Amino acid sequence: MLPWLRPYRTSIAAGAVGVLGTNLLSALGPWLLKGGIDSLRGDAAGRPVWHWALALVAAAAAEGFFRWLMRWRLIGVSRDVEYDLRRHLYEHLQRVPMRFFERFEVGDLMARVTNDLNSVRMFIGPGLMYTANTVLVLSFSIVLMLRISPELTVIALAPLPLVTVAVVFVMKHVHVRATRVQEGFAALTSRVRENLEGVRVVKAFAREDSQRQLFAEASHEYRERNLDLARVQRLFLPAMTLFTGTAMALVLWRGGLLVMEQRITLGSFVAFSGYLALLMWPMAALGWTLNLFQRGRASWFRLQELLAEPTEALDGAGSLPPGDGEIRFEHVTVERAGRKLLDDLDLTIPARQLVAVVGPTGSGKSTVARLLARLIEADQGTVSLDGLSVRDWDLVSLRRQLSFVPQEGFLFSETIAENVELGRPDATRAEIQGIADLAQLTTEIQAFQEGFDSLVGERGVTLSGGQRQRVTLARALIRQPRVIVFDDAFSNMDTRTEESILKRLPEVLGQVTVVLISHRLATIRRAERIVYLEDGRVVEDGTYEELLERAGAFARFVRRQRLLAEIEAGAANGARGDDEEEAA
């Protein structure tokens, strides 16, 4: 963690001065008490007792100052490092490839960025501070105890080997259990997040009881892991109390004899007992600091697992060529979980054409769209835009040249205008209104009380499915890209709205390359060219009429879609007839 602590060297040095001053003055207290008690018998070089009393007050005041300095600086550094780590982690998560999010659940990531980061902060701040306190208190106290009576010091430290055994035992078992506790918290967080995000589905299917049971099981597991950790920790404090109590009893017995034999003064015995009392708190706190250390260590490794993930290179090796949006896939293969999503795909999409990519479920259509935006990477082959491989483009510039509109559009909990502006932050209100008009949103937005400044709620909950899809569409179109990819982006719109949007695209954005991924025949028929995929390969390629005349795979696909449409229409008419009969 040194790289994260290095920027705060000055504060750490000031905190170290505070730690040193605090413990020096803390160790000075019993020595001044020794002088005060011995002065009552005239054994303190003739100094009156009030001198010692004033010295004790001054030492206590100075100790208070250094303790404040220690906590202010060291705890402050832990908060600063926490801030730096959280910001760096967030920026890192913004730059990792999409494949990363296939391996880590969102709830687990949230747990790491919150709970694990807090454990690291506790180790950096209180953990290191009290560890340093323990080391210095032990050092100063043992040195001064030896000056008073080496014999009593040996007796007082006799239980120390047992303390070492207890520490080794705790260190061995706490780390494993602390890691399991953090993992349990991540699982619990994932369960809550998933339930809240899917609350509409839970309620629609009346699955509240089963979800409650699943949460109870995850919560029970988390509790058991914490109790398992506590069972190990609970042995430490009683053991330390036993060891220090035994040492105190032995010192009281032998020290009393030495005072009666006048081999040490009463003040020396009181001071020795004071130093032994000073040792009791560090020994008792040792278990707590070890727990902080092991939790922080386990959490740090979990954070390092995220930080070790490679990020996307934002800067490409090549220059950005001018172009009109020609797309090429050359021998492209994408494999996930042992299954080929694309298999040696060769495909050229000419610039400024409207091309439909169709095929059955699992044929690789969405994979084609994600490859273009480099949301995923090809295992083999080359994907190029305007003659340059997408891997050689500057990544930010590439994604500015391409708008990707998914079927499930995500909206942030902001206003309609702010969600549209996400596509181009410098867009004016007039431009937003113009693009909203293209997306067939203007009339509906005017019906809202706040218009474009209306909040859409979490994930756009205040809007209908079609409205959410059109806001997402407006966000993509306002970028004025070279290439637009619609991945089943019109599924929640009626055919008239879809037709109006596609018809007006050229007059608003100019001639752009449009890739349509859809199952709807009305959408497909508008394409200048159709590419039919099966099992990640191009099976047929041509115009709508040409492919129908071939009576091949595409023609069979069209027949299936028409049959499905007829079945759905018949079911709807039947339901409507039943309603009319019941009403009659």
PDB file of N, CA and C in Angstrom, residues 191-259:
ATOM      1  N   ARG A 191     -27.995 -10.331  -3.510  1.00  0.00           N
ATOM      2  CA  ARG A 191     -29.360 -10.795  -3.367  1.00  0.00           C
ATOM      3  C   ARG A 191     -30.332  -9.627  -3.241  1.00  0.00           C
ATOM      4  N   VAL A 192     -29.991  -8.629  -2.429  1.00  0.00           N
ATOM      5  CA  VAL A 192     -30.871  -7.466  -2.238  1.00  0.00           C
ATOM      6  C   VAL A 192     -30.999  -6.682  -3.535  1.00  0.00           C
ATOM      7  N   ARG A 193     -29.867  -6.436  -4.212  1.00  0.00           N
ATOM      8  CA  ARG A 193     -29.904  -5.659  -5.456  1.00  0.00           C
ATOM      9  C   ARG A 193     -30.763  -6.341  -6.503  1.00  0.00           C
ATOM     10  N   GLU A 194     -30.578  -7.638  -6.670  1.00  0.00           N
ATOM     11  CA  GLU A 194     -31.339  -8.370  -7.676  1.00  0.00           C
ATOM     12  C   GLU A 194     -32.829  -8.342  -7.373  1.00  0.00           C
ATOM     13  N   ASN A 195     -33.181  -8.482  -6.092  1.00  0.00           N
ATOM     14  CA  ASN A 195     -34.598  -8.477  -5.718  1.00  0.00           C
ATOM     15  C   ASN A 195     -35.240  -7.121  -5.971  1.00  0.00           C
ATOM     16  N   LEU A 196     -34.527  -6.050  -5.627  1.00  0.00           N
ATOM     17  CA  LEU A 196     -35.091  -4.705  -5.804  1.00  0.00           C
ATOM     18  C   LEU A 196     -35.204  -4.350  -7.282  1.00  0.00           C
ATOM     19  N   GLU A 197     -34.225  -4.764  -8.088  1.00  0.00           N
ATOM     20  CA  GLU A 197     -34.297  -4.478  -9.520  1.00  0.00           C
ATOM     21  C   GLU A 197     -35.423  -5.267 -10.187  1.00  0.00           C
ATOM     22  N   GLY A 198     -35.695  -6.466  -9.677  1.00  0.00           N
ATOM     23  CA  GLY A 198     -36.742  -7.289 -10.268  1.00  0.00           C
ATOM     24  C   GLY A 198     -38.035  -7.283  -9.491  1.00  0.00           C
ATOM     25  N   VAL A 199     -38.268  -6.194  -8.729  1.00  0.00           N
ATOM     26  CA  VAL A 199     -39.440  -6.165  -7.848  1.00  0.00           C
ATOM     27  C   VAL A 199     -40.752  -6.284  -8.615  1.00  0.00           C
ATOM     28  N   ARG A 200     -40.809  -5.761  -9.840  1.00  0.00           N
ATOM     29  CA  ARG A 200     -42.057  -5.856 -10.612  1.00  0.00           C
ATOM     30  C   ARG A 200     -42.351  -7.307 -10.985  1.00  0.00           C
ATOM     31  N   VAL A 201     -41.298  -8.048 -11.350  1.00  0.00           N
ATOM     32  CA  VAL A 201     -41.482  -9.458 -11.678  1.00  0.00           C
ATOM     33  C   VAL A 201     -41.895 -10.248 -10.435  1.00  0.00           C
ATOM     34  N   VAL A 202     -41.255  -9.949  -9.310  1.00  0.00           N
ATOM     35  CA  VAL A 202     -41.583 -10.642  -8.057  1.00  0.00           C
ATOM     36  C   VAL A 202     -43.055 -10.450  -7.708  1.00  0.00           C
ATOM     37  N   LYS A 203     -43.524  -9.216  -7.810  1.00  0.00           N
ATOM     38  CA  LYS A 203     -44.917  -8.935  -7.465  1.00  0.00           C
ATOM     39  C   LYS A 203     -45.882  -9.510  -8.501  1.00  0.00           C
ATOM     40  N   ALA A 204     -45.502  -9.440  -9.776  1.00  0.00           N
ATOM     41  CA  ALA A 204     -46.382  -9.944 -10.827  1.00  0.00           C
ATOM     42  C   ALA A 204     -46.620 -11.443 -10.688  1.00  0.00           C
ATOM     43  N   PHE A 205     -45.586 -12.181 -10.222  1.00  0.00           N
ATOM     44  CA  PHE A 205     -45.717 -13.625 -10.076  1.00  0.00           C
ATOM     45  C   PHE A 205     -45.974 -14.048  -8.628  1.00  0.00           C
ATOM     46  N   ALA A 206     -46.242 -13.055  -7.748  1.00  0.00           N
ATOM     47  CA  ALA A 206     -46.553 -13.331  -6.336  1.00  0.00           C
ATOM     48  C   ALA A 206     -45.482 -14.211  -5.691  1.00  0.00           C
ATOM     49  N   ARG A 207     -44.202 -13.837  -5.898  1.00  0.00           N
ATOM     50  CA  ARG A 207     -43.087 -14.617  -5.372  1.00  0.00           C
ATOM     51  C   ARG A 207     -42.440 -13.965  -4.164  1.00  0.00           C
ATOM     52  N   GLU A 208     -43.199 -13.131  -3.456  1.00  0.00           N
ATOM     53  CA  GLU A 208     -42.625 -12.431  -2.294  1.00  0.00           C
ATOM     54  C   GLU A 208     -42.120 -13.414  -1.235  1.00  0.00           C
ATOM     55  N   ASP A 209     -42.895 -14.472  -0.979  1.00  0.00           N
ATOM     56  CA  ASP A 209     -42.503 -15.419   0.069  1.00  0.00           C
ATOM     57  C   ASP A 209     -41.211 -16.148  -0.278  1.00  0.00           C
ATOM     58  N   SER A 210     -41.090 -16.590  -1.534  1.00  0.00           N
ATOM     59  CA  SER A 210     -39.874 -17.306  -1.925  1.00  0.00           C
ATOM     60  C   SER A 210     -38.662 -16.386  -1.893  1.00  0.00           C
ATOM     61  N   GLN A 211     -38.841 -15.123  -2.318  1.00  0.00           N
ATOM     62  CA  GLN A 211     -37.739 -14.168  -2.270  1.00  0.00           C
ATOM     63  C   GLN A 211     -37.348 -13.861  -0.831  1.00  0.00           C
ATOM     64  N   ARG A 212     -38.347 -13.779   0.036  1.00  0.00           N
ATOM     65  CA  ARG A 212     -38.073 -13.552   1.459  1.00  0.00           C
ATOM     66  C   ARG A 212     -37.265 -14.714   2.034  1.00  0.00           C
ATOM     67  N   GLN A 213     -37.596 -15.928   1.609  1.00  0.00           N
ATOM     68  CA  GLN A 213     -36.870 -17.098   2.080  1.00  0.00           C
ATOM     69  C   GLN A 213     -35.419 -17.097   1.584  1.00  0.00           C
ATOM     70  N   LEU A 214     -35.236 -16.738   0.297  1.00  0.00           N
ATOM     71  CA  LEU A 214     -33.878 -16.675  -0.247  1.00  0.00           C
ATOM     72  C   LEU A 214     -33.035 -15.640   0.487  1.00  0.00           C
ATOM     73  N   PHE A 215     -33.645 -14.484   0.794  1.00  0.00           N
ATOM     74  CA  PHE A 215     -32.914 -13.454   1.534  1.00  0.00           C
ATOM     75  C   PHE A 215     -32.594 -13.944   2.944  1.00  0.00           C
ATOM     76  N   ALA A 216     -33.553 -14.625   3.590  1.00  0.00           N
ATOM     77  CA  ALA A 216     -33.325 -15.132   4.942  1.00  0.00           C
ATOM     78  C   ALA A 216     -32.156 -16.116   4.955  1.00  0.00           C
ATOM     79  N   GLU A 217     -32.055 -16.952   3.918  1.00  0.00           N
ATOM     80  CA  GLU A 217     -30.956 -17.921   3.837  1.00  0.00           C
ATOM     81  C   GLU A 217     -29.613 -17.217   3.679  1.00  0.00           C
ATOM     82  N   ALA A 218     -29.574 -16.201   2.793  1.00  0.00           N
ATOM     83  CA  ALA A 218     -28.320 -15.448   2.600  1.00  0.00           C
ATOM     84  C   ALA A 218     -27.946 -14.687   3.863  1.00  0.00           C
ATOM     85  N   SER A 219     -28.954 -14.100   4.532  1.00  0.00           N
ATOM     86  CA  SER A 219     -28.703 -13.357   5.772  1.00  0.00           C
ATOM     87  C   SER A 219     -28.230 -14.292   6.878  1.00  0.00           C
ATOM     88  N   HIS A 220     -28.841 -15.495   6.948  1.00  0.00           N
ATOM     89  CA  HIS A 220     -28.434 -16.479   7.957  1.00  0.00           C
ATOM     90  C   HIS A 220     -26.982 -16.908   7.734  1.00  0.00           C
ATOM     91  N   GLU A 221     -26.627 -17.139   6.471  1.00  0.00           N
ATOM     92  CA  GLU A 221     -25.254 -17.532   6.152  1.00  0.00           C
ATOM     93  C   GLU A 221     -24.258 -16.442   6.549  1.00  0.00           C
ATOM     94  N   TYR A 222     -24.624 -15.175   6.281  1.00  0.00           N
ATOM     95  CA  TYR A 222     -23.753 -14.054   6.645  1.00  0.00           C
ATOM     96  C   TYR A 222     -23.598 -13.965   8.163  1.00  0.00           C
ATOM     97  N   ARG A 223     -24.710 -14.164   8.893  1.00  0.00           N
ATOM     98  CA  ARG A 223     -24.643 -14.141  10.350  1.00  0.00           C
ATOM     99  C   ARG A 223     -23.744 -15.255  10.872  1.00  0.00           C
ATOM    100  N   GLU A 224     -23.880 -16.469  10.317  1.00  0.00           N
ATOM    101  CA  GLU A 224     -23.082 -17.598  10.777  1.00  0.00           C
ATOM    102  C   GLU A 224     -21.596 -17.362  10.530  1.00  0.00           C
ATOM    103  N   ARG A 225     -21.274 -16.739   9.409  1.00  0.00           N
ATOM    104  CA  ARG A 225     -19.862 -16.462   9.127  1.00  0.00           C
ATOM    105  C   ARG A 225     -19.300 -15.436  10.110  1.00  0.00           C
ATOM    106  N   ASN A 226     -20.104 -14.430  10.454  1.00  0.00           N
ATOM    107  CA  ASN A 226     -19.671 -13.453  11.452  1.00  0.00           C
ATOM    108  C   ASN A 226     -19.507 -14.102  12.824  1.00  0.00           C
ATOM    109  N   LEU A 227     -20.435 -14.984  13.187  1.00  0.00           N
ATOM    110  CA  LEU A 227     -20.338 -15.663  14.478  1.00  0.00           C
ATOM    111  C   LEU A 227     -19.129 -16.583  14.518  1.00  0.00           C
ATOM    112  N   ASP A 228     -18.833 -17.218  13.378  1.00  0.00           N
ATOM    113  CA  ASP A 228     -17.661 -18.080  13.304  1.00  0.00           C
ATOM    114  C   ASP A 228     -16.389 -17.276  13.545  1.00  0.00           C
ATOM    115  N   LEU A 229     -16.335 -16.071  12.967  1.00  0.00           N
ATOM    116  CA  LEU A 229     -15.199 -15.179  13.211  1.00  0.00           C
ATOM    117  C   LEU A 229     -15.156 -14.738  14.666  1.00  0.00           C
ATOM    118  N   ALA A 230     -16.331 -14.422  15.226  1.00  0.00           N
ATOM    119  CA  ALA A 230     -16.385 -13.960  16.617  1.00  0.00           C
ATOM    120  C   ALA A 230     -15.959 -15.054  17.591  1.00  0.00           C
ATOM    121  N   ARG A 231     -16.242 -16.330  17.253  1.00  0.00           N
ATOM    122  CA  ARG A 231     -15.860 -17.436  18.143  1.00  0.00           C
ATOM    123  C   ARG A 231     -14.350 -17.523  18.315  1.00  0.00           C
ATOM    124  N   VAL A 232     -13.626 -17.209  17.247  1.00  0.00           N
ATOM    125  CA  VAL A 232     -12.165 -17.192  17.353  1.00  0.00           C
ATOM    126  C   VAL A 232     -11.706 -15.963  18.129  1.00  0.00           C
ATOM    127  N   GLN A 233     -12.309 -14.816  17.821  1.00  0.00           N
ATOM    128  CA  GLN A 233     -11.868 -13.570  18.458  1.00  0.00           C
ATOM    129  C   GLN A 233     -12.196 -13.531  19.951  1.00  0.00           C
ATOM    130  N   ARG A 234     -13.311 -14.185  20.342  1.00  0.00           N
ATOM    131  CA  ARG A 234     -13.755 -14.077  21.730  1.00  0.00           C
ATOM    132  C   ARG A 234     -12.790 -14.767  22.695  1.00  0.00           C
ATOM    133  N   LEU A 235     -11.947 -15.657  22.192  1.00  0.00           N
ATOM    134  CA  LEU A 235     -10.981 -16.330  23.050  1.00  0.00           C
ATOM    135  C   LEU A 235      -9.811 -15.425  23.404  1.00  0.00           C
ATOM    136  N   PHE A 236      -9.574 -14.411  22.566  1.00  0.00           N
ATOM    137  CA  PHE A 236      -8.345 -13.637  22.707  1.00  0.00           C
ATOM    138  C   PHE A 236      -8.386 -12.710  23.915  1.00  0.00           C
ATOM    139  N   LEU A 237      -9.462 -11.922  24.058  1.00  0.00           N
ATOM    140  CA  LEU A 237      -9.530 -10.950  25.144  1.00  0.00           C
ATOM    141  C   LEU A 237      -9.512 -11.622  26.516  1.00  0.00           C
ATOM    142  N   PRO A 238     -10.316 -12.689  26.746  1.00  0.00           N
ATOM    143  CA  PRO A 238     -10.190 -13.362  28.048  1.00  0.00           C
ATOM    144  C   PRO A 238      -8.792 -13.908  28.305  1.00  0.00           C
ATOM    145  N   ALA A 239      -8.138 -14.428  27.243  1.00  0.00           N
ATOM    146  CA  ALA A 239      -6.785 -14.955  27.412  1.00  0.00           C
ATOM    147  C   ALA A 239      -5.824 -13.840  27.816  1.00  0.00           C
ATOM    148  N   MET A 240      -5.930 -12.680  27.159  1.00  0.00           N
ATOM    149  CA  MET A 240      -5.067 -11.551  27.506  1.00  0.00           C
ATOM    150  C   MET A 240      -5.335 -11.071  28.935  1.00  0.00           C
ATOM    151  N   THR A 241      -6.617 -11.039  29.302  1.00  0.00           N
ATOM    152  CA  THR A 241      -6.966 -10.611  30.665  1.00  0.00           C
ATOM    153  C   THR A 241      -6.380 -11.572  31.692  1.00  0.00           C
ATOM    154  N   LEU A 242      -6.436 -12.868  31.385  1.00  0.00           N
ATOM    155  CA  LEU A 242      -5.875 -13.868  32.289  1.00  0.00           C
ATOM    156  C   LEU A 242      -4.370 -13.696  32.432  1.00  0.00           C
ATOM    157  N   PHE A 243      -3.691 -13.494  31.293  1.00  0.00           N
ATOM    158  CA  PHE A 243      -2.229 -13.364  31.341  1.00  0.00           C
ATOM    159  C   PHE A 243      -1.809 -12.113  32.118  1.00  0.00           C
ATOM    160  N   THR A 244      -2.460 -10.978  31.818  1.00  0.00           N
ATOM    161  CA  THR A 244      -2.076  -9.737  32.497  1.00  0.00           C
ATOM    162  C   THR A 244      -2.488  -9.765  33.972  1.00  0.00           C
ATOM    163  N   GLY A 245      -3.636 -10.389  34.263  1.00  0.00           N
ATOM    164  CA  GLY A 245      -4.051 -10.512  35.673  1.00  0.00           C
ATOM    165  C   GLY A 245      -3.088 -11.368  36.458  1.00  0.00           C
ATOM    166  N   THR A 246      -2.625 -12.453  35.838  1.00  0.00           N
ATOM    167  CA  THR A 246      -1.642 -13.318  36.499  1.00  0.00           C
ATOM    168  C   THR A 246      -0.346 -12.554  36.757  1.00  0.00           C
ATOM    169  N   ALA A 247       0.089 -11.790  35.734  1.00  0.00           N
ATOM    170  CA  ALA A 247       1.305 -10.985  35.903  1.00  0.00           C
ATOM    171  C   ALA A 247       1.138  -9.972  37.026  1.00  0.00           C
ATOM    172  N   MET A 248      -0.037  -9.328  37.131  1.00  0.00           N
ATOM    173  CA  MET A 248      -0.277  -8.335  38.174  1.00  0.00           C
ATOM    174  C   MET A 248      -0.248  -8.980  39.565  1.00  0.00           C
ATOM    175  N   ALA A 249      -0.829 -10.180  39.670  1.00  0.00           N
ATOM    176  CA  ALA A 249      -0.829 -10.873  40.963  1.00  0.00           C
ATOM    177  C   ALA A 249       0.588 -11.232  41.394  1.00  0.00           C
ATOM    178  N   LEU A 250       1.406 -11.720  40.448  1.00  0.00           N
ATOM    179  CA  LEU A 250       2.789 -12.073  40.763  1.00  0.00           C
ATOM    180  C   LEU A 250       3.604 -10.840  41.168  1.00  0.00           C
ATOM    181  N   VAL A 251       3.378  -9.720  40.466  1.00  0.00           N
ATOM    182  CA  VAL A 251       4.100  -8.476  40.787  1.00  0.00           C
ATOM    183  C   VAL A 251       3.679  -7.964  42.156  1.00  0.00           C
ATOM    184  N   LEU A 252       2.393  -8.045  42.457  1.00  0.00           N
ATOM    185  CA  LEU A 252       1.904  -7.583  43.763  1.00  0.00           C
ATOM    186  C   LEU A 252       2.529  -8.398  44.896  1.00  0.00           C
ATOM    187  N   TRP A 253       2.626  -9.726  44.658  1.00  0.00           N
ATOM    188  CA  TRP A 253       3.215 -10.593  45.689  1.00  0.00           C
ATOM    189  C   TRP A 253       4.705 -10.311  45.859  1.00  0.00           C
ATOM    190  N   ARG A 254       5.459 -10.363  44.774  1.00  0.00           N
ATOM    191  CA  ARG A 254       6.897 -10.197  44.891  1.00  0.00           C
ATOM    192  C   ARG A 254       7.281  -8.743  45.145  1.00  0.00           C
ATOM    193  N   GLY A 255       6.565  -7.798  44.531  1.00  0.00           N
ATOM    194  CA  GLY A 255       6.883  -6.391  44.739  1.00  0.00           C
ATOM    195  C   GLY A 255       6.616  -5.957  46.178  1.00  0.00           C
ATOM    196  N   GLY A 256       5.539  -6.479  46.760  1.00  0.00           N
ATOM    197  CA  GLY A 256       5.267  -6.155  48.167  1.00  0.00           C
ATOM    198  C   GLY A 256       6.393  -6.600  49.076  1.00  0.00           C
ATOM    199  N   LEU A 257       6.918  -7.801  48.804  1.00  0.00           N
ATOM    200  CA  LEU A 257       8.051  -8.299  49.599  1.00  0.00           C
ATOM    201  C   LEU A 257       9.273  -7.404  49.430  1.00  0.00           C
ATOM    202  N   LEU A 258       9.550  -6.972  48.193  1.00  0.00           N
ATOM    203  CA  LEU A 258      10.721  -6.116  47.945  1.00  0.00           C
ATOM    204  C   LEU A 258      10.594  -4.771  48.649  1.00  0.00           C
ATOM    205  N   VAL A 259       9.359  -4.221  48.712  1.00  0.00           N
ATOM    206  CA  VAL A 259       9.145  -2.947  49.422  1.00  0.00           C
ATOM    207  C   VAL A 259       9.386  -3.136  50.916  1.00  0.00           C
TER     208      VAL A 259
END
